[in-house]
């Protein structure tokens, strides 16, 4: 879906599909360098990270293993509920593995702070975070993020996996959602 198809739902476009693909390829190169010679497992956080994970994985020039988790701290609204739940756990034993959590956005930091601690408790060799977007002004918890695509303002954004009530995920770009849509 293109932004032109949305008839006023977006205030602006922050990143185009081309911007996103270029940045994911740059991040993949850095990750490859940092984990050279290591057995890397990338763990996508469902559902939002599907686009990021798929495109980033295709940018790698090495073998890697992927798994998925579904966790939630959101209801159907635009704010975190403050309670993290595992909806789908890993299928892979991560003991002794280098784990890179891949997410589309870090908002408050609650979910990824909890998830990092949870995976570290499973005896992983290391647990790091990679995110396409981060909202520094929205952070309420300290979260160490090794790879960040872009820092963005504390606005409600959609597209490229980011949603509002399960809509807009298939938008190729990332844009700021107009307040009239979610007010």
PDB file of C-alpha atoms in Angstrom:
ATOM      1  CA  UNK A   1       0.000   0.000   0.000  1.00  0.00           C
ATOM      2  CA  UNK A   2       1.283   3.445  -0.878  1.00  0.00           C
ATOM      3  CA  UNK A   3       0.839   6.597   1.217  1.00  0.00           C
ATOM      4  CA  UNK A   4      -1.192   8.087  -1.649  1.00  0.00           C
ATOM      5  CA  UNK A   5      -3.846   5.414  -0.975  1.00  0.00           C
ATOM      6  CA  UNK A   6      -4.559   6.682   2.540  1.00  0.00           C
ATOM      7  CA  UNK A   7      -6.583   9.847   1.834  1.00  0.00           C
ATOM      8  CA  UNK A   8      -5.383  12.119   4.645  1.00  0.00           C
ATOM      9  CA  UNK A   9      -4.672   9.470   7.300  1.00  0.00           C
ATOM     10  CA  UNK A  10      -1.003  10.540   7.462  1.00  0.00           C
ATOM     11  CA  UNK A  11       0.400  13.880   8.594  1.00  0.00           C
ATOM     12  CA  UNK A  12       3.745  13.241   6.876  1.00  0.00           C
ATOM     13  CA  UNK A  13       6.124  10.556   5.640  1.00  0.00           C
ATOM     14  CA  UNK A  14       9.168  10.103   7.879  1.00  0.00           C
ATOM     15  CA  UNK A  15      10.941   7.384   5.881  1.00  0.00           C
ATOM     16  CA  UNK A  16      10.309   6.016   2.420  1.00  0.00           C
ATOM     17  CA  UNK A  17      10.595   2.380   1.459  1.00  0.00           C
ATOM     18  CA  UNK A  18      13.951   3.191  -0.175  1.00  0.00           C
ATOM     19  CA  UNK A  19      15.229   4.898   3.008  1.00  0.00           C
ATOM     20  CA  UNK A  20      14.208   1.869   5.060  1.00  0.00           C
ATOM     21  CA  UNK A  21      15.818  -0.682   2.732  1.00  0.00           C
ATOM     22  CA  UNK A  22      19.063   1.300   2.644  1.00  0.00           C
ATOM     23  CA  UNK A  23      19.207   1.614   6.441  1.00  0.00           C
ATOM     24  CA  UNK A  24      18.415  -2.080   7.024  1.00  0.00           C
ATOM     25  CA  UNK A  25      21.234  -3.078   4.654  1.00  0.00           C
ATOM     26  CA  UNK A  26      23.643  -0.799   6.561  1.00  0.00           C
ATOM     27  CA  UNK A  27      22.552  -2.322   9.856  1.00  0.00           C
ATOM     28  CA  UNK A  28      22.953  -5.864   8.466  1.00  0.00           C
ATOM     29  CA  UNK A  29      26.556  -5.059   7.439  1.00  0.00           C
ATOM     30  CA  UNK A  30      27.346  -3.820  10.957  1.00  0.00           C
ATOM     31  CA  UNK A  31      25.742  -6.853  12.588  1.00  0.00           C
ATOM     32  CA  UNK A  32      27.691  -9.179  10.280  1.00  0.00           C
ATOM     33  CA  UNK A  33      30.947  -7.503  11.317  1.00  0.00           C
ATOM     34  CA  UNK A  34      30.090  -7.575  15.015  1.00  0.00           C
ATOM     35  CA  UNK A  35      29.097 -11.257  14.980  1.00  0.00           C
ATOM     36  CA  UNK A  36      31.714 -12.508  12.537  1.00  0.00           C
ATOM     37  CA  UNK A  37      32.484 -16.142  13.315  1.00  0.00           C
ATOM     38  CA  UNK A  38      29.603 -16.360  15.813  1.00  0.00           C
ATOM     39  CA  UNK A  39      26.453 -18.434  15.574  1.00  0.00           C
ATOM     40  CA  UNK A  40      23.739 -15.757  15.550  1.00  0.00           C
ATOM     41  CA  UNK A  41      20.042 -16.261  16.219  1.00  0.00           C
ATOM     42  CA  UNK A  42      17.816 -13.328  15.328  1.00  0.00           C
ATOM     43  CA  UNK A  43      14.509 -13.218  17.168  1.00  0.00           C
ATOM     44  CA  UNK A  44      11.709 -11.169  15.674  1.00  0.00           C
ATOM     45  CA  UNK A  45       9.029  -9.682  17.875  1.00  0.00           C
ATOM     46  CA  UNK A  46       5.664 -10.386  16.279  1.00  0.00           C
ATOM     47  CA  UNK A  47       3.754  -8.853  14.615  1.00  0.00           C
ATOM     48  CA  UNK A  48       5.339  -5.497  13.967  1.00  0.00           C
ATOM     49  CA  UNK A  49       8.851  -6.752  13.271  1.00  0.00           C
ATOM     50  CA  UNK A  50       7.833  -9.029  10.390  1.00  0.00           C
ATOM     51  CA  UNK A  51       8.751  -6.506   7.680  1.00  0.00           C
ATOM     52  CA  UNK A  52      11.980  -5.424   9.410  1.00  0.00           C
ATOM     53  CA  UNK A  53      13.058  -8.992  10.110  1.00  0.00           C
ATOM     54  CA  UNK A  54      12.327 -10.248   6.600  1.00  0.00           C
ATOM     55  CA  UNK A  55      14.064  -7.413   4.795  1.00  0.00           C
ATOM     56  CA  UNK A  56      17.012  -7.322   7.180  1.00  0.00           C
ATOM     57  CA  UNK A  57      17.499 -11.103   6.898  1.00  0.00           C
ATOM     58  CA  UNK A  58      17.559 -10.804   3.103  1.00  0.00           C
ATOM     59  CA  UNK A  59      20.294  -8.164   3.446  1.00  0.00           C
ATOM     60  CA  UNK A  60      22.673 -10.528   5.256  1.00  0.00           C
ATOM     61  CA  UNK A  61      25.492 -12.134   3.290  1.00  0.00           C
ATOM     62  CA  UNK A  62      25.790 -15.069   5.692  1.00  0.00           C
ATOM     63  CA  UNK A  63      23.710 -17.852   7.150  1.00  0.00           C
ATOM     64  CA  UNK A  64      21.689 -17.018  10.198  1.00  0.00           C
ATOM     65  CA  UNK A  65      18.899 -18.620  12.122  1.00  0.00           C
ATOM     66  CA  UNK A  66      15.562 -16.960  12.858  1.00  0.00           C
ATOM     67  CA  UNK A  67      12.869 -17.492  15.443  1.00  0.00           C
ATOM     68  CA  UNK A  68       9.854 -15.491  16.575  1.00  0.00           C
ATOM     69  CA  UNK A  69       8.220 -14.390  19.786  1.00  0.00           C
ATOM     70  CA  UNK A  70       4.924 -12.640  20.308  1.00  0.00           C
ATOM     71  CA  UNK A  71       4.708 -10.430  23.362  1.00  0.00           C
ATOM     72  CA  UNK A  72       2.248  -7.730  24.164  1.00  0.00           C
ATOM     73  CA  UNK A  73       2.059  -4.679  26.362  1.00  0.00           C
ATOM     74  CA  UNK A  74      -0.601  -2.995  24.252  1.00  0.00           C
ATOM     75  CA  UNK A  75      -4.310  -3.446  24.001  1.00  0.00           C
ATOM     76  CA  UNK A  76      -6.073  -1.973  21.000  1.00  0.00           C
ATOM     77  CA  UNK A  77      -5.053   1.576  21.839  1.00  0.00           C
ATOM     78  CA  UNK A  78      -2.019   3.764  21.344  1.00  0.00           C
ATOM     79  CA  UNK A  79      -0.496   3.499  24.840  1.00  0.00           C
ATOM     80  CA  UNK A  80       1.249   0.617  26.611  1.00  0.00           C
ATOM     81  CA  UNK A  81      -0.816  -1.216  29.209  1.00  0.00           C
ATOM     82  CA  UNK A  82       2.273  -1.704  31.408  1.00  0.00           C
ATOM     83  CA  UNK A  83       1.840  -5.501  31.583  1.00  0.00           C
ATOM     84  CA  UNK A  84       3.945  -7.741  29.337  1.00  0.00           C
ATOM     85  CA  UNK A  85       2.581 -11.119  28.279  1.00  0.00           C
ATOM     86  CA  UNK A  86       4.166 -13.860  26.143  1.00  0.00           C
ATOM     87  CA  UNK A  87       1.674 -14.824  23.462  1.00  0.00           C
ATOM     88  CA  UNK A  88       4.102 -17.079  21.510  1.00  0.00           C
ATOM     89  CA  UNK A  89       7.413 -18.293  22.888  1.00  0.00           C
ATOM     90  CA  UNK A  90      10.572 -19.318  21.053  1.00  0.00           C
ATOM     91  CA  UNK A  91      10.819 -22.723  19.421  1.00  0.00           C
ATOM     92  CA  UNK A  92      14.634 -22.646  19.728  1.00  0.00           C
ATOM     93  CA  UNK A  93      16.768 -23.425  22.775  1.00  0.00           C
ATOM     94  CA  UNK A  94      18.948 -20.339  23.210  1.00  0.00           C
ATOM     95  CA  UNK A  95      21.377 -21.708  25.816  1.00  0.00           C
ATOM     96  CA  UNK A  96      24.854 -20.616  24.810  1.00  0.00           C
ATOM     97  CA  UNK A  97      23.559 -18.763  21.732  1.00  0.00           C
ATOM     98  CA  UNK A  98      24.123 -15.166  20.685  1.00  0.00           C
ATOM     99  CA  UNK A  99      20.618 -13.705  20.428  1.00  0.00           C
ATOM    100  CA  UNK A 100      19.705 -10.503  18.623  1.00  0.00           C
ATOM    101  CA  UNK A 101      16.163  -9.309  19.284  1.00  0.00           C
ATOM    102  CA  UNK A 102      14.780  -7.516  16.218  1.00  0.00           C
ATOM    103  CA  UNK A 103      11.883  -5.113  16.694  1.00  0.00           C
ATOM    104  CA  UNK A 104      10.321  -2.359  14.660  1.00  0.00           C
ATOM    105  CA  UNK A 105      10.086   0.290  17.397  1.00  0.00           C
ATOM    106  CA  UNK A 106      11.052   1.028  20.968  1.00  0.00           C
ATOM    107  CA  UNK A 107       8.484   3.248  22.623  1.00  0.00           C
ATOM    108  CA  UNK A 108       8.474   3.139  26.441  1.00  0.00           C
ATOM    109  CA  UNK A 109      11.103   0.403  26.574  1.00  0.00           C
ATOM    110  CA  UNK A 110       8.969  -1.722  28.899  1.00  0.00           C
ATOM    111  CA  UNK A 111       8.488  -4.656  26.531  1.00  0.00           C
ATOM    112  CA  UNK A 112      12.092  -4.889  25.362  1.00  0.00           C
ATOM    113  CA  UNK A 113      13.510  -4.398  28.859  1.00  0.00           C
ATOM    114  CA  UNK A 114      11.368  -7.280  30.073  1.00  0.00           C
ATOM    115  CA  UNK A 115      12.116  -9.421  27.014  1.00  0.00           C
ATOM    116  CA  UNK A 116      15.880  -8.898  27.274  1.00  0.00           C
ATOM    117  CA  UNK A 117      15.865  -9.975  30.910  1.00  0.00           C
ATOM    118  CA  UNK A 118      13.652 -12.961  30.101  1.00  0.00           C
ATOM    119  CA  UNK A 119      15.933 -14.220  27.316  1.00  0.00           C
ATOM    120  CA  UNK A 120      19.111 -13.563  29.326  1.00  0.00           C
ATOM    121  CA  UNK A 121      17.675 -15.767  32.101  1.00  0.00           C
ATOM    122  CA  UNK A 122      17.622 -18.648  29.616  1.00  0.00           C
ATOM    123  CA  UNK A 123      21.435 -18.786  29.601  1.00  0.00           C
ATOM    124  CA  UNK A 124      22.001 -17.120  26.241  1.00  0.00           C
ATOM    125  CA  UNK A 125      25.645 -16.263  25.490  1.00  0.00           C
ATOM    126  CA  UNK A 126      24.498 -12.711  24.799  1.00  0.00           C
ATOM    127  CA  UNK A 127      21.255 -10.845  24.221  1.00  0.00           C
ATOM    128  CA  UNK A 128      21.259  -7.594  22.246  1.00  0.00           C
ATOM    129  CA  UNK A 129      18.570  -5.437  20.656  1.00  0.00           C
ATOM    130  CA  UNK A 130      18.179  -4.161  17.111  1.00  0.00           C
ATOM    131  CA  UNK A 131      15.332  -1.786  16.298  1.00  0.00           C
ATOM    132  CA  UNK A 132      14.401   0.191  13.249  1.00  0.00           C
ATOM    133  CA  UNK A 133      12.932   3.074  15.274  1.00  0.00           C
ATOM    134  CA  UNK A 134      13.345   4.420  18.798  1.00  0.00           C
ATOM    135  CA  UNK A 135      11.451   7.210  20.561  1.00  0.00           C
ATOM    136  CA  UNK A 136      13.951   8.592  23.107  1.00  0.00           C
ATOM    137  CA  UNK A 137      11.393  11.043  24.554  1.00  0.00           C
ATOM    138  CA  UNK A 138       8.933   8.211  25.262  1.00  0.00           C
ATOM    139  CA  UNK A 139      11.351   5.931  27.125  1.00  0.00           C
ATOM    140  CA  UNK A 140      10.316   5.209  30.698  1.00  0.00           C
ATOM    141  CA  UNK A 141      12.819   2.374  31.238  1.00  0.00           C
ATOM    142  CA  UNK A 142      16.522   2.143  30.513  1.00  0.00           C
ATOM    143  CA  UNK A 143      17.041  -0.130  27.506  1.00  0.00           C
ATOM    144  CA  UNK A 144      20.467  -0.789  26.013  1.00  0.00           C
ATOM    145  CA  UNK A 145      20.020  -0.924  22.256  1.00  0.00           C
ATOM    146  CA  UNK A 146      22.987  -2.009  20.164  1.00  0.00           C
ATOM    147  CA  UNK A 147      21.542  -1.153  16.736  1.00  0.00           C
ATOM    148  CA  UNK A 148      19.111   1.686  15.989  1.00  0.00           C
ATOM    149  CA  UNK A 149      17.893   2.628  12.532  1.00  0.00           C
ATOM    150  CA  UNK A 150      16.605   6.065  13.517  1.00  0.00           C
ATOM    151  CA  UNK A 151      15.539   8.024  16.565  1.00  0.00           C
ATOM    152  CA  UNK A 152      12.160   9.674  15.995  1.00  0.00           C
ATOM    153  CA  UNK A 153       9.910  12.157  17.824  1.00  0.00           C
ATOM    154  CA  UNK A 154       7.295  10.897  20.261  1.00  0.00           C
ATOM    155  CA  UNK A 155       4.529  10.734  17.650  1.00  0.00           C
ATOM    156  CA  UNK A 156       2.231   7.900  16.639  1.00  0.00           C
ATOM    157  CA  UNK A 157       3.747   6.314  13.536  1.00  0.00           C
ATOM    158  CA  UNK A 158       2.466   3.602  11.230  1.00  0.00           C
ATOM    159  CA  UNK A 159       3.636   1.650   8.229  1.00  0.00           C
ATOM    160  CA  UNK A 160       6.244  -0.979   7.505  1.00  0.00           C
ATOM    161  CA  UNK A 161       4.877  -3.263  10.212  1.00  0.00           C
ATOM    162  CA  UNK A 162       3.739  -0.528  12.597  1.00  0.00           C
ATOM    163  CA  UNK A 163       0.003  -0.492  13.078  1.00  0.00           C
ATOM    164  CA  UNK A 164      -2.989   1.169  14.609  1.00  0.00           C
ATOM    165  CA  UNK A 165      -5.650  -1.442  15.416  1.00  0.00           C
ATOM    166  CA  UNK A 166      -3.957  -3.860  12.976  1.00  0.00           C
ATOM    167  CA  UNK A 167      -4.247  -1.394  10.093  1.00  0.00           C
ATOM    168  CA  UNK A 168      -1.438   0.316   8.141  1.00  0.00           C
ATOM    169  CA  UNK A 169       1.117  -2.506   8.652  1.00  0.00           C
ATOM    170  CA  UNK A 170       1.391  -3.024   4.899  1.00  0.00           C
ATOM    171  CA  UNK A 171       2.152   0.631   4.135  1.00  0.00           C
ATOM    172  CA  UNK A 172       5.550   0.625   2.406  1.00  0.00           C
ATOM    173  CA  UNK A 173       6.683   3.869   4.059  1.00  0.00           C
ATOM    174  CA  UNK A 174       6.655   5.013   7.691  1.00  0.00           C
ATOM    175  CA  UNK A 175       4.544   8.049   8.459  1.00  0.00           C
ATOM    176  CA  UNK A 176       2.947   9.949  11.306  1.00  0.00           C
ATOM    177  CA  UNK A 177      -0.689   8.975  11.767  1.00  0.00           C
ATOM    178  CA  UNK A 178      -3.120  11.893  11.809  1.00  0.00           C
ATOM    179  CA  UNK A 179      -4.690  12.372  15.267  1.00  0.00           C
ATOM    180  CA  UNK A 180      -8.208  12.373  13.814  1.00  0.00           C
ATOM    181  CA  UNK A 181      -7.719   8.665  12.972  1.00  0.00           C
ATOM    182  CA  UNK A 182      -7.126   7.554  16.575  1.00  0.00           C
ATOM    183  CA  UNK A 183      -8.847  10.285  18.625  1.00  0.00           C
TER     184      UNK A 183
END
